[in-house]
């Protein structure tokens, strides 16, 4: 901003702030906004913690739960 600008970005509604106090406030606000913004190449992608059901194994049969917990039966026919 130049000294000829008449528009103000900040306005003090109560009290009277000195130029040094306003400068300190601007520095804090700029530091906070810079800390939260990242360049697009540094944005981290977060993966959901849930699974997609269409990627899970489907239903394998009415008694498939038995074959997973019991040893395989041997037929000696």
PDB file of C-alpha atoms in Angstrom:
ATOM      1  CA  UNK A   1       0.000   0.000   0.000  1.00  0.00           C
ATOM      2  CA  UNK A   2       1.160   3.483  -0.705  1.00  0.00           C
ATOM      3  CA  UNK A   3       0.584   6.465   1.547  1.00  0.00           C
ATOM      4  CA  UNK A   4      -1.931   7.927  -0.906  1.00  0.00           C
ATOM      5  CA  UNK A   5      -4.384   5.014  -0.541  1.00  0.00           C
ATOM      6  CA  UNK A   6      -7.504   6.137   1.274  1.00  0.00           C
ATOM      7  CA  UNK A   7      -9.120   2.701   1.618  1.00  0.00           C
ATOM      8  CA  UNK A   8      -8.359   0.819   4.804  1.00  0.00           C
ATOM      9  CA  UNK A   9      -8.155  -2.919   5.226  1.00  0.00           C
ATOM     10  CA  UNK A  10      -8.550  -2.807   9.009  1.00  0.00           C
ATOM     11  CA  UNK A  11     -10.738  -0.616  11.115  1.00  0.00           C
ATOM     12  CA  UNK A  12     -10.460  -0.065  14.865  1.00  0.00           C
ATOM     13  CA  UNK A  13     -13.964   0.066  16.317  1.00  0.00           C
ATOM     14  CA  UNK A  14     -13.047   0.695  19.967  1.00  0.00           C
ATOM     15  CA  UNK A  15     -10.083   2.581  21.299  1.00  0.00           C
ATOM     16  CA  UNK A  16      -7.252   3.933  19.230  1.00  0.00           C
ATOM     17  CA  UNK A  17      -4.536   1.658  17.922  1.00  0.00           C
ATOM     18  CA  UNK A  18      -1.087   2.990  17.197  1.00  0.00           C
ATOM     19  CA  UNK A  19       0.564   2.260  13.852  1.00  0.00           C
ATOM     20  CA  UNK A  20       2.922  -0.166  15.626  1.00  0.00           C
ATOM     21  CA  UNK A  21      -0.004  -2.107  17.112  1.00  0.00           C
ATOM     22  CA  UNK A  22      -1.712  -2.325  13.732  1.00  0.00           C
ATOM     23  CA  UNK A  23       1.528  -3.496  12.134  1.00  0.00           C
ATOM     24  CA  UNK A  24       1.895  -6.200  14.796  1.00  0.00           C
ATOM     25  CA  UNK A  25      -1.683  -7.338  14.166  1.00  0.00           C
ATOM     26  CA  UNK A  26      -1.091  -7.516  10.415  1.00  0.00           C
ATOM     27  CA  UNK A  27       2.086  -9.567  10.936  1.00  0.00           C
ATOM     28  CA  UNK A  28       0.234 -12.066  13.122  1.00  0.00           C
ATOM     29  CA  UNK A  29      -2.644 -12.387  10.661  1.00  0.00           C
ATOM     30  CA  UNK A  30      -0.309 -12.874   7.697  1.00  0.00           C
ATOM     31  CA  UNK A  31       1.721 -15.474   9.578  1.00  0.00           C
ATOM     32  CA  UNK A  32      -1.433 -17.416  10.396  1.00  0.00           C
ATOM     33  CA  UNK A  33      -2.741 -17.396   6.834  1.00  0.00           C
ATOM     34  CA  UNK A  34       0.622 -18.423   5.400  1.00  0.00           C
ATOM     35  CA  UNK A  35       0.873 -21.293   7.872  1.00  0.00           C
ATOM     36  CA  UNK A  36      -2.473 -22.727   6.757  1.00  0.00           C
ATOM     37  CA  UNK A  37      -2.046 -22.394   2.991  1.00  0.00           C
ATOM     38  CA  UNK A  38       0.145 -24.855   1.103  1.00  0.00           C
ATOM     39  CA  UNK A  39       1.149 -24.982  -2.528  1.00  0.00           C
ATOM     40  CA  UNK A  40      -0.915 -27.416  -4.607  1.00  0.00           C
ATOM     41  CA  UNK A  41       1.948 -29.890  -4.909  1.00  0.00           C
ATOM     42  CA  UNK A  42       2.248 -30.156  -1.122  1.00  0.00           C
ATOM     43  CA  UNK A  43      -1.414 -30.945  -0.444  1.00  0.00           C
ATOM     44  CA  UNK A  44      -1.649 -34.350   1.224  1.00  0.00           C
ATOM     45  CA  UNK A  45      -4.359 -36.744   0.176  1.00  0.00           C
ATOM     46  CA  UNK A  46      -6.160 -38.434   3.031  1.00  0.00           C
ATOM     47  CA  UNK A  47      -7.574 -41.875   2.402  1.00  0.00           C
ATOM     48  CA  UNK A  48     -10.806 -42.910   4.074  1.00  0.00           C
ATOM     49  CA  UNK A  49     -10.586 -45.414   6.906  1.00  0.00           C
ATOM     50  CA  UNK A  50     -13.553 -47.394   5.631  1.00  0.00           C
ATOM     51  CA  UNK A  51     -13.506 -50.057   2.933  1.00  0.00           C
ATOM     52  CA  UNK A  52     -15.474 -49.992  -0.257  1.00  0.00           C
ATOM     53  CA  UNK A  53     -17.887 -52.911  -0.289  1.00  0.00           C
ATOM     54  CA  UNK A  54     -17.578 -53.489  -4.018  1.00  0.00           C
ATOM     55  CA  UNK A  55     -13.877 -54.275  -3.538  1.00  0.00           C
ATOM     56  CA  UNK A  56     -14.497 -56.813  -0.776  1.00  0.00           C
ATOM     57  CA  UNK A  57     -14.929 -60.498  -1.508  1.00  0.00           C
ATOM     58  CA  UNK A  58     -18.454 -61.415  -2.388  1.00  0.00           C
ATOM     59  CA  UNK A  59     -20.631 -64.171  -1.008  1.00  0.00           C
ATOM     60  CA  UNK A  60     -18.936 -67.514  -1.677  1.00  0.00           C
ATOM     61  CA  UNK A  61     -21.676 -69.941  -0.737  1.00  0.00           C
ATOM     62  CA  UNK A  62     -24.158 -70.870   1.978  1.00  0.00           C
ATOM     63  CA  UNK A  63     -21.631 -72.841   4.041  1.00  0.00           C
ATOM     64  CA  UNK A  64     -18.452 -70.968   3.247  1.00  0.00           C
ATOM     65  CA  UNK A  65     -18.113 -69.891   6.878  1.00  0.00           C
ATOM     66  CA  UNK A  66     -17.623 -73.542   7.889  1.00  0.00           C
ATOM     67  CA  UNK A  67     -14.752 -74.161   5.505  1.00  0.00           C
ATOM     68  CA  UNK A  68     -12.811 -71.200   6.859  1.00  0.00           C
ATOM     69  CA  UNK A  69     -12.849 -72.283  10.509  1.00  0.00           C
ATOM     70  CA  UNK A  70     -12.670 -76.090  10.272  1.00  0.00           C
ATOM     71  CA  UNK A  71      -9.905 -78.215   8.835  1.00  0.00           C
ATOM     72  CA  UNK A  72     -10.665 -79.657   5.440  1.00  0.00           C
ATOM     73  CA  UNK A  73     -12.590 -82.932   5.555  1.00  0.00           C
ATOM     74  CA  UNK A  74     -10.859 -85.824   3.864  1.00  0.00           C
ATOM     75  CA  UNK A  75     -12.916 -88.259   1.922  1.00  0.00           C
ATOM     76  CA  UNK A  76     -11.530 -91.790   1.955  1.00  0.00           C
ATOM     77  CA  UNK A  77     -14.254 -93.104  -0.301  1.00  0.00           C
TER      78      UNK A  77
END
